[in-house]
N, CA, C and O atoms as a Tinker XYZ file with bonds, in Angstrom:
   328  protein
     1  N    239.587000  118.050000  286.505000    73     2
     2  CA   240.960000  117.884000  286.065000    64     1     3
     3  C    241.254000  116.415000  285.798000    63     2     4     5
     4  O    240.791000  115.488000  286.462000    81     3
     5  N    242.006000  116.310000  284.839000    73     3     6
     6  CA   242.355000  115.019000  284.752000    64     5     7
     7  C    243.218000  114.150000  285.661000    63     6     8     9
     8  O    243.383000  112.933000  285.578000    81     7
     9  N    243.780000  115.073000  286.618000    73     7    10
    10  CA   244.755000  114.054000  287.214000    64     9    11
    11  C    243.774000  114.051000  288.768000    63    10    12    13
    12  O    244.274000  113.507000  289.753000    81    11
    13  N    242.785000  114.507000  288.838000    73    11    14
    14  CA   242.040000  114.210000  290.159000    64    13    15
    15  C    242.008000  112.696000  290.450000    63    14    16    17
    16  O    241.641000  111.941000  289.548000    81    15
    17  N    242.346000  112.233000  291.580000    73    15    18
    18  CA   242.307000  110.783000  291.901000    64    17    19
    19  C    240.732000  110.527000  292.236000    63    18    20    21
    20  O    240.447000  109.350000  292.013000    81    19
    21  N    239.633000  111.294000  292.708000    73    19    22
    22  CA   238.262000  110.777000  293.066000    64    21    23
    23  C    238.060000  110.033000  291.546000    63    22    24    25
    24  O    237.848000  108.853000  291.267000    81    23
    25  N    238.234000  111.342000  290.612000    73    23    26
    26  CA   237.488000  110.556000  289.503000    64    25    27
    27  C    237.805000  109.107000  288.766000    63    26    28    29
    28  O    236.919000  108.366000  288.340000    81    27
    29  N    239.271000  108.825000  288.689000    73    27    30
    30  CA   240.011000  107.697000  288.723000    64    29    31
    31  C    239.727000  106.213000  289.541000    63    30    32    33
    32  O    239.626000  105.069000  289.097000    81    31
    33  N    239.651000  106.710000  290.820000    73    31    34
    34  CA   239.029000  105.846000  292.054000    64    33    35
    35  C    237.713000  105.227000  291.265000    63    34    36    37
    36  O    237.389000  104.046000  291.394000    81    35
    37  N    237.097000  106.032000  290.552000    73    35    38
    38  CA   235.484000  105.769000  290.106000    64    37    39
    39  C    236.008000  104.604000  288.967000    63    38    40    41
    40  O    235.577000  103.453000  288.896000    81    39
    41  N    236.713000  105.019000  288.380000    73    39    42
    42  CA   237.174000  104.432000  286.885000    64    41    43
    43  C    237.574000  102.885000  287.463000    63    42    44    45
    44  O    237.156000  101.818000  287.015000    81    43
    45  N    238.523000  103.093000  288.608000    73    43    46
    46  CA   239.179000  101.780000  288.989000    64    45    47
    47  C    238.324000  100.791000  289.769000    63    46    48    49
    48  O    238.760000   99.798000  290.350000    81    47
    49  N    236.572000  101.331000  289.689000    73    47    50
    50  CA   236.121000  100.150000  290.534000    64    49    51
    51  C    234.934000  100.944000  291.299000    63    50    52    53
    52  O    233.748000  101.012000  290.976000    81    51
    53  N    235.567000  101.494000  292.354000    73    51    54
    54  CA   235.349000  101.839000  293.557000    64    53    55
    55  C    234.006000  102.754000  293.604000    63    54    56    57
    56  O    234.099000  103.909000  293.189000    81    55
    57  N    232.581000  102.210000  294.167000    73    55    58
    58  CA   231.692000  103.172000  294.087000    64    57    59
    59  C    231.115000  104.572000  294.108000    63    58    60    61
    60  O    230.223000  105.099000  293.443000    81    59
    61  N    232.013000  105.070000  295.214000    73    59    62
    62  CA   232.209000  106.242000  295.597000    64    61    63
    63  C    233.152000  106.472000  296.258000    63    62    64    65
    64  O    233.767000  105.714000  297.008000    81    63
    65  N    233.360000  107.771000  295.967000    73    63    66
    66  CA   234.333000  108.294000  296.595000    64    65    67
    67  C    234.391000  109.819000  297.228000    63    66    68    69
    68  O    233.704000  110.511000  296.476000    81    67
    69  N    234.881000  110.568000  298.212000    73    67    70
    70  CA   234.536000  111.408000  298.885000    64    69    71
    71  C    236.434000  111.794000  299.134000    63    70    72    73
    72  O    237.427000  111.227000  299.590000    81    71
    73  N    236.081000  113.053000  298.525000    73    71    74
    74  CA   237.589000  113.989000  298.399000    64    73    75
    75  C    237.663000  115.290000  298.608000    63    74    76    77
    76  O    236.543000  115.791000  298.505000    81    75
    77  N    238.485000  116.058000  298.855000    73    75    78
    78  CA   238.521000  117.468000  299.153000    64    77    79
    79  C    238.639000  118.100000  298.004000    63    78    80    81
    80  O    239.298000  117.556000  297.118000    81    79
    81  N    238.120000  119.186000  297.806000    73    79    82
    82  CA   237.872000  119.820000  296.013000    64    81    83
    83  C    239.226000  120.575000  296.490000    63    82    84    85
    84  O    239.885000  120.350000  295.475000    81    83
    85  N    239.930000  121.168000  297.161000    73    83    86
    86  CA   240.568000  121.831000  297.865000    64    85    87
    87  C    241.049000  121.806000  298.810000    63    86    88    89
    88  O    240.662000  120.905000  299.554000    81    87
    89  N    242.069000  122.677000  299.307000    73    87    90
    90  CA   243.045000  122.739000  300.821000    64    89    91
    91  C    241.687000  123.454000  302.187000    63    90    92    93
    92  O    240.999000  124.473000  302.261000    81    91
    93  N    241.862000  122.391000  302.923000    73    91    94
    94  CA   241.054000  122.815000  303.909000    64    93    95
    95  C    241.907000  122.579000  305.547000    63    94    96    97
    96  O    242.951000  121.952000  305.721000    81    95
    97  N    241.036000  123.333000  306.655000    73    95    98
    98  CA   242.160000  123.486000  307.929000    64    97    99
    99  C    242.148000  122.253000  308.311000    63    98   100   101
   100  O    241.231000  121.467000  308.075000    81    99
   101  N    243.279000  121.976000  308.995000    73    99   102
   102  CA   243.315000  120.485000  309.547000    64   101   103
   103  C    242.347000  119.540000  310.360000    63   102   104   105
   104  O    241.938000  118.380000  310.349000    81   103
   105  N    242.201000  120.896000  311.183000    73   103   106
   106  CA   240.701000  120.714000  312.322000    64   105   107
   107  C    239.010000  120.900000  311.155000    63   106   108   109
   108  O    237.827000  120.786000  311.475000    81   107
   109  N    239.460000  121.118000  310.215000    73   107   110
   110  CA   238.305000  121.059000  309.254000    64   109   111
   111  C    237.774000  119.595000  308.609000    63   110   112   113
   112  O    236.755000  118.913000  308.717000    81   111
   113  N    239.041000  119.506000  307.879000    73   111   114
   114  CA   239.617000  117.903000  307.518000    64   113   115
   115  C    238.764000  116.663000  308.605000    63   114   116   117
   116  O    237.908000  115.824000  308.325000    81   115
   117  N    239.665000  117.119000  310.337000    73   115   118
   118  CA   239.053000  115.966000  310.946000    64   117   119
   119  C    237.530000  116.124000  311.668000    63   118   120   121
   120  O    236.864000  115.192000  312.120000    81   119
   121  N    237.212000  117.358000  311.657000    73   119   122
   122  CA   235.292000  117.599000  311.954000    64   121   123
   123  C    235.046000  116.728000  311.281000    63   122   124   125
   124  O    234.761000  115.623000  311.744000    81   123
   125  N    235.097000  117.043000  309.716000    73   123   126
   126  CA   234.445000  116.427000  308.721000    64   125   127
   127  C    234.498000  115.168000  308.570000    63   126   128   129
   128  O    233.530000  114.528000  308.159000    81   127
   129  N    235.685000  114.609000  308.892000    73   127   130
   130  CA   235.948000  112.996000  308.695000    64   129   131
   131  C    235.050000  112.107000  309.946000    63   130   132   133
   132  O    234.345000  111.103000  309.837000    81   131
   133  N    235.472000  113.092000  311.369000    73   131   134
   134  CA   234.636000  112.346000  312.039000    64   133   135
   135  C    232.815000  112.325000  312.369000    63   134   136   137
   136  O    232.059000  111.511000  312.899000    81   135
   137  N    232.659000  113.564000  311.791000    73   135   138
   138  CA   231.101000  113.344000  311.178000    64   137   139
   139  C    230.592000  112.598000  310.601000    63   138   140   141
   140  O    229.535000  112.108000  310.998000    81   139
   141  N    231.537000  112.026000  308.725000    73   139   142
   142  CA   231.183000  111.370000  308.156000    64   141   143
   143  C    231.401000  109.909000  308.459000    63   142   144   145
   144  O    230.614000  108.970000  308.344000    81   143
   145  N    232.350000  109.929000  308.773000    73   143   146
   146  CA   232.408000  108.594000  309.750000    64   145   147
   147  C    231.684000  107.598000  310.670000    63   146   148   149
   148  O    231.815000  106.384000  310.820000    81   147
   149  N    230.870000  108.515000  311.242000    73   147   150
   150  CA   230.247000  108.436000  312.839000    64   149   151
   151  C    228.557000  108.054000  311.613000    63   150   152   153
   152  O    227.716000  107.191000  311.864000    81   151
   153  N    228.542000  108.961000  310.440000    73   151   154
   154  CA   227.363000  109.020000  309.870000    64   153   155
   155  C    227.508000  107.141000  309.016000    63   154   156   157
   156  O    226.860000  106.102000  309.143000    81   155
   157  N    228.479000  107.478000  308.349000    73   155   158
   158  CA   228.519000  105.741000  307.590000    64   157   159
   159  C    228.286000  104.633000  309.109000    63   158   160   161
   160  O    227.145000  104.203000  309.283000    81   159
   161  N    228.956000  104.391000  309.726000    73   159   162
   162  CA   228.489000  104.048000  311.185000    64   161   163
   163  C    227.519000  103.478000  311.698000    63   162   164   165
   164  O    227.240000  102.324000  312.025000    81   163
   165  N    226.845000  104.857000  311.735000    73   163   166
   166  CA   225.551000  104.585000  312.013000    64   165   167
   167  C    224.399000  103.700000  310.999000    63   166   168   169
   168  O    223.350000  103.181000  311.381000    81   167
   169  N    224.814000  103.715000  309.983000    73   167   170
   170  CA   224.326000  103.322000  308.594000    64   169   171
   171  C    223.487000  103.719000  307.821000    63   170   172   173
   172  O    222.674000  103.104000  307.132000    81   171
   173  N    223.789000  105.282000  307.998000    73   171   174
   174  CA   223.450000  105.970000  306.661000    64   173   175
   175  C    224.552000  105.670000  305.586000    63   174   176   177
   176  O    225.721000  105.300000  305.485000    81   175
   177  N    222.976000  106.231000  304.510000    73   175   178
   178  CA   223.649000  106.254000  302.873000    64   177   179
   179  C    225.462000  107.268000  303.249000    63   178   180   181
   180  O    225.827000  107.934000  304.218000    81   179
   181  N    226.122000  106.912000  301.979000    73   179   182
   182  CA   227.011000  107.700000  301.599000    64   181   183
   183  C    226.133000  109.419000  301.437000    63   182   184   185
   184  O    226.719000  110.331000  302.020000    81   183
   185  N    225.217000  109.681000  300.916000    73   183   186
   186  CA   225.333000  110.868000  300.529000    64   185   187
   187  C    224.545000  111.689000  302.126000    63   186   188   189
   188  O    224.630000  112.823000  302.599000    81   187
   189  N    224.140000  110.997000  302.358000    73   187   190
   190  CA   222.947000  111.274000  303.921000    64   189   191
   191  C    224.627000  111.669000  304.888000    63   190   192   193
   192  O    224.871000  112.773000  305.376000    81   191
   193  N    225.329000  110.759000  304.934000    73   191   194
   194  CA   226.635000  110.730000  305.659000    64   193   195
   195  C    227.346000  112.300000  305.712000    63   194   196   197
   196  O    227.612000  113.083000  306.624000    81   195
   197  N    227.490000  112.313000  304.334000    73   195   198
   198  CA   228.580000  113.527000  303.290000    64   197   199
   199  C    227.310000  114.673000  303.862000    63   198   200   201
   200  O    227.758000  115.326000  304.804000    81   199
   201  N    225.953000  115.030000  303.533000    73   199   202
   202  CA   225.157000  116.120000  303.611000    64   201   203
   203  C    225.375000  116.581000  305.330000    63   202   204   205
   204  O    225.489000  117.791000  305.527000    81   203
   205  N    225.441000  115.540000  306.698000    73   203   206
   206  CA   225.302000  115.699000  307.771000    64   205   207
   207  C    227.054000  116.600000  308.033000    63   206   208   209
   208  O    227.221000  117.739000  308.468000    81   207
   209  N    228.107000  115.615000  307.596000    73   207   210
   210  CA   229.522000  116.127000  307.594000    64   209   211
   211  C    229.627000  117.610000  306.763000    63   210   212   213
   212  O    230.728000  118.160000  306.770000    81   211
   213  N    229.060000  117.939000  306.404000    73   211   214
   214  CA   229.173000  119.422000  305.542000    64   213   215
   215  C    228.708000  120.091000  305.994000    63   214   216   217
   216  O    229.046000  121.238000  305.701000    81   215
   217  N    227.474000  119.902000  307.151000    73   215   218
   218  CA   226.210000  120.830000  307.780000    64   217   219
   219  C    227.110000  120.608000  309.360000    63   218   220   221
   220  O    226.790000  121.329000  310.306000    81   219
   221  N    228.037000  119.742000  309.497000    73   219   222
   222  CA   228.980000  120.032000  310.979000    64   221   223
   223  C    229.978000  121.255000  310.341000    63   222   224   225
   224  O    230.140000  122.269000  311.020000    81   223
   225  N    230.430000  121.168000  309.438000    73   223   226
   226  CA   231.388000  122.097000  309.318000    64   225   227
   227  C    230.754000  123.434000  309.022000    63   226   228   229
   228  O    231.552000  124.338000  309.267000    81   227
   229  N    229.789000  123.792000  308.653000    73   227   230
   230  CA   229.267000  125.300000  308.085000    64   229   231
   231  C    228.475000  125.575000  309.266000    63   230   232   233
   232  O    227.939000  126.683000  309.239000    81   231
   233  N    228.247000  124.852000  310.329000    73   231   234
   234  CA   227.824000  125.379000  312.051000    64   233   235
   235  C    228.939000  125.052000  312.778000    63   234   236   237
   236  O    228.377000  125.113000  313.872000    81   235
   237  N    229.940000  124.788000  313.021000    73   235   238
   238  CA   230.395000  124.248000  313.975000    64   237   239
   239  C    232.249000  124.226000  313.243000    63   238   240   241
   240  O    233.104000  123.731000  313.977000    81   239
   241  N    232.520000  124.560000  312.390000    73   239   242
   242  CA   233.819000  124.672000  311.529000    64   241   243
   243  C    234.537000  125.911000  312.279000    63   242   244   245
   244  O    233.973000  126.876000  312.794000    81   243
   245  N    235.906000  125.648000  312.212000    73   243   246
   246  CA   236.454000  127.201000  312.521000    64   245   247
   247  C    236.376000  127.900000  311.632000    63   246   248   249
   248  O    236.347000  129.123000  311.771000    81   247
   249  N    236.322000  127.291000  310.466000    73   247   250
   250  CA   236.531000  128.484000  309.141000    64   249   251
   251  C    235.063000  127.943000  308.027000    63   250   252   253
   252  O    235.168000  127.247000  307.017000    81   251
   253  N    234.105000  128.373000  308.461000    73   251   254
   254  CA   233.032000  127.944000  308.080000    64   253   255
   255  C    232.583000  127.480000  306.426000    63   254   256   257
   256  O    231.696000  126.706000  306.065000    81   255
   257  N    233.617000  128.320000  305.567000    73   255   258
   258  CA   233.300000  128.096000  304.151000    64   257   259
   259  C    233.597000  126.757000  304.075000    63   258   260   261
   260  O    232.910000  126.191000  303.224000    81   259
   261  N    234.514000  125.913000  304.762000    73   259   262
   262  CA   234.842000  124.690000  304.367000    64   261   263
   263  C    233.625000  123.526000  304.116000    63   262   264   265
   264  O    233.784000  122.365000  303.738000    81   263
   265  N    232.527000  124.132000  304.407000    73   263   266
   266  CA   232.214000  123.236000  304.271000    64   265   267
   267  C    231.417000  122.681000  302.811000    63   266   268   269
   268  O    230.822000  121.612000  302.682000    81   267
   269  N    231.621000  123.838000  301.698000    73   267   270
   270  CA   231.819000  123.747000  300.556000    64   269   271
   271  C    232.862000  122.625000  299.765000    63   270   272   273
   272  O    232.925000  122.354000  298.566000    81   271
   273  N    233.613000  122.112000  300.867000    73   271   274
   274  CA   234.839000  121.580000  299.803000    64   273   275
   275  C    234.444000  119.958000  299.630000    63   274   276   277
   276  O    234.199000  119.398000  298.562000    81   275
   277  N    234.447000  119.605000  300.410000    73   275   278
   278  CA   233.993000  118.146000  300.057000    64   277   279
   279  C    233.182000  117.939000  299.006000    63   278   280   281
   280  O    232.135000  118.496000  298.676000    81   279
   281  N    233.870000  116.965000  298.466000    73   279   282
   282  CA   232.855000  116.320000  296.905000    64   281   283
   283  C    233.152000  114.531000  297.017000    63   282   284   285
   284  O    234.097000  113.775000  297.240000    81   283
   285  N    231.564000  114.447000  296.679000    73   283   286
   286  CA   230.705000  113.253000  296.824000    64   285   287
   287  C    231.264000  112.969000  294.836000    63   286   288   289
   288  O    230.664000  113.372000  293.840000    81   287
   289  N    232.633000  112.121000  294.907000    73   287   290
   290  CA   232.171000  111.326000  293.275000    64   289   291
   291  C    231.206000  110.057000  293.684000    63   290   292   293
   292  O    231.282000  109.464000  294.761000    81   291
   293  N    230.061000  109.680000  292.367000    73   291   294
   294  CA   229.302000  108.926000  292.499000    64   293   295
   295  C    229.108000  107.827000  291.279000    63   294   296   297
   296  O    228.448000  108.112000  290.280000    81   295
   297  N    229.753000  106.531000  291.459000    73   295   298
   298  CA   229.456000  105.422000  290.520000    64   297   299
   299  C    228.339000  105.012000  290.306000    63   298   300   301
   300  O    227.735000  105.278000  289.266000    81   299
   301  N    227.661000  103.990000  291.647000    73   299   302
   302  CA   226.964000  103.323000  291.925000    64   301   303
   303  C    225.869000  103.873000  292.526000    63   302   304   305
   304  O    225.981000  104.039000  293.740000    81   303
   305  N    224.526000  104.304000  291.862000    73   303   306
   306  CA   223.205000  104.873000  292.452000    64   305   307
   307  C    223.092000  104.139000  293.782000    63   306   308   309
   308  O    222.820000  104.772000  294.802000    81   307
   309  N    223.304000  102.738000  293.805000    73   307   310
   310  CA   222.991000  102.298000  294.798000    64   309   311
   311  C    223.478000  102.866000  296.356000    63   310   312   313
   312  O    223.109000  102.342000  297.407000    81   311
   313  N    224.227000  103.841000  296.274000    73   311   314
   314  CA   225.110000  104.295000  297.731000    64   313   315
   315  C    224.327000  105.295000  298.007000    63   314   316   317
   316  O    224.801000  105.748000  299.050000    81   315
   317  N    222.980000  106.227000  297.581000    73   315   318
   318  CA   222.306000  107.117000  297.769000    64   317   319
   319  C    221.258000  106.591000  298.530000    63   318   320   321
   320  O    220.938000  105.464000  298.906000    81   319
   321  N    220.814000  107.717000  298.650000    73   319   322
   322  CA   219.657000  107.513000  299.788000    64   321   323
   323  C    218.561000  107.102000  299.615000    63   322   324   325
   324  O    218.002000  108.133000  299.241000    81   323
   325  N    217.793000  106.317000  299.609000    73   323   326
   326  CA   216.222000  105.814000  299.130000    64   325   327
   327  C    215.188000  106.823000  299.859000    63   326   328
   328  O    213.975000  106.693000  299.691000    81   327
């Protein structure tokens, strides 16, 4: 869609960006944030981060599909995983 802000974020600079494709549960929202979080952190790649936060929510989610929703926009190759 055109008015999605990930893809914009990309336009305005910003290497990546990591957004909800969709409405997800609140307690979904913060699994995921503090997975990916805990994963950048540690100092994994962005996408190593996003793959670990998606694999907490589809074991460990109350509502397990969520963990479909997150989307990885990607500028800069450099934020992937070697």
């Amino acid at each position: 869609m055109e008015d999605d802000l990930g893809p914009r974020l990309l336009e305005a600079g910003f290497p990546a960006v990591v957004a909800m494709g969709s409405s997800v549960l609140n307690t979904s929202a913060m699994a995921f944030g503090s997975a990916f979080y805990a994963g950048l952190a540690a100092g994994r790649p962005v996408d190593a981060a996003m793959t670990e936060a998606r694999g907490r929510l589809a074991t460990a989610g109350v509502n397990r599909v969520d963990f479909g929703v997150p989307v990885l926009y990607l500028a800069d190759p450099e934020c992937l995983e070697a």
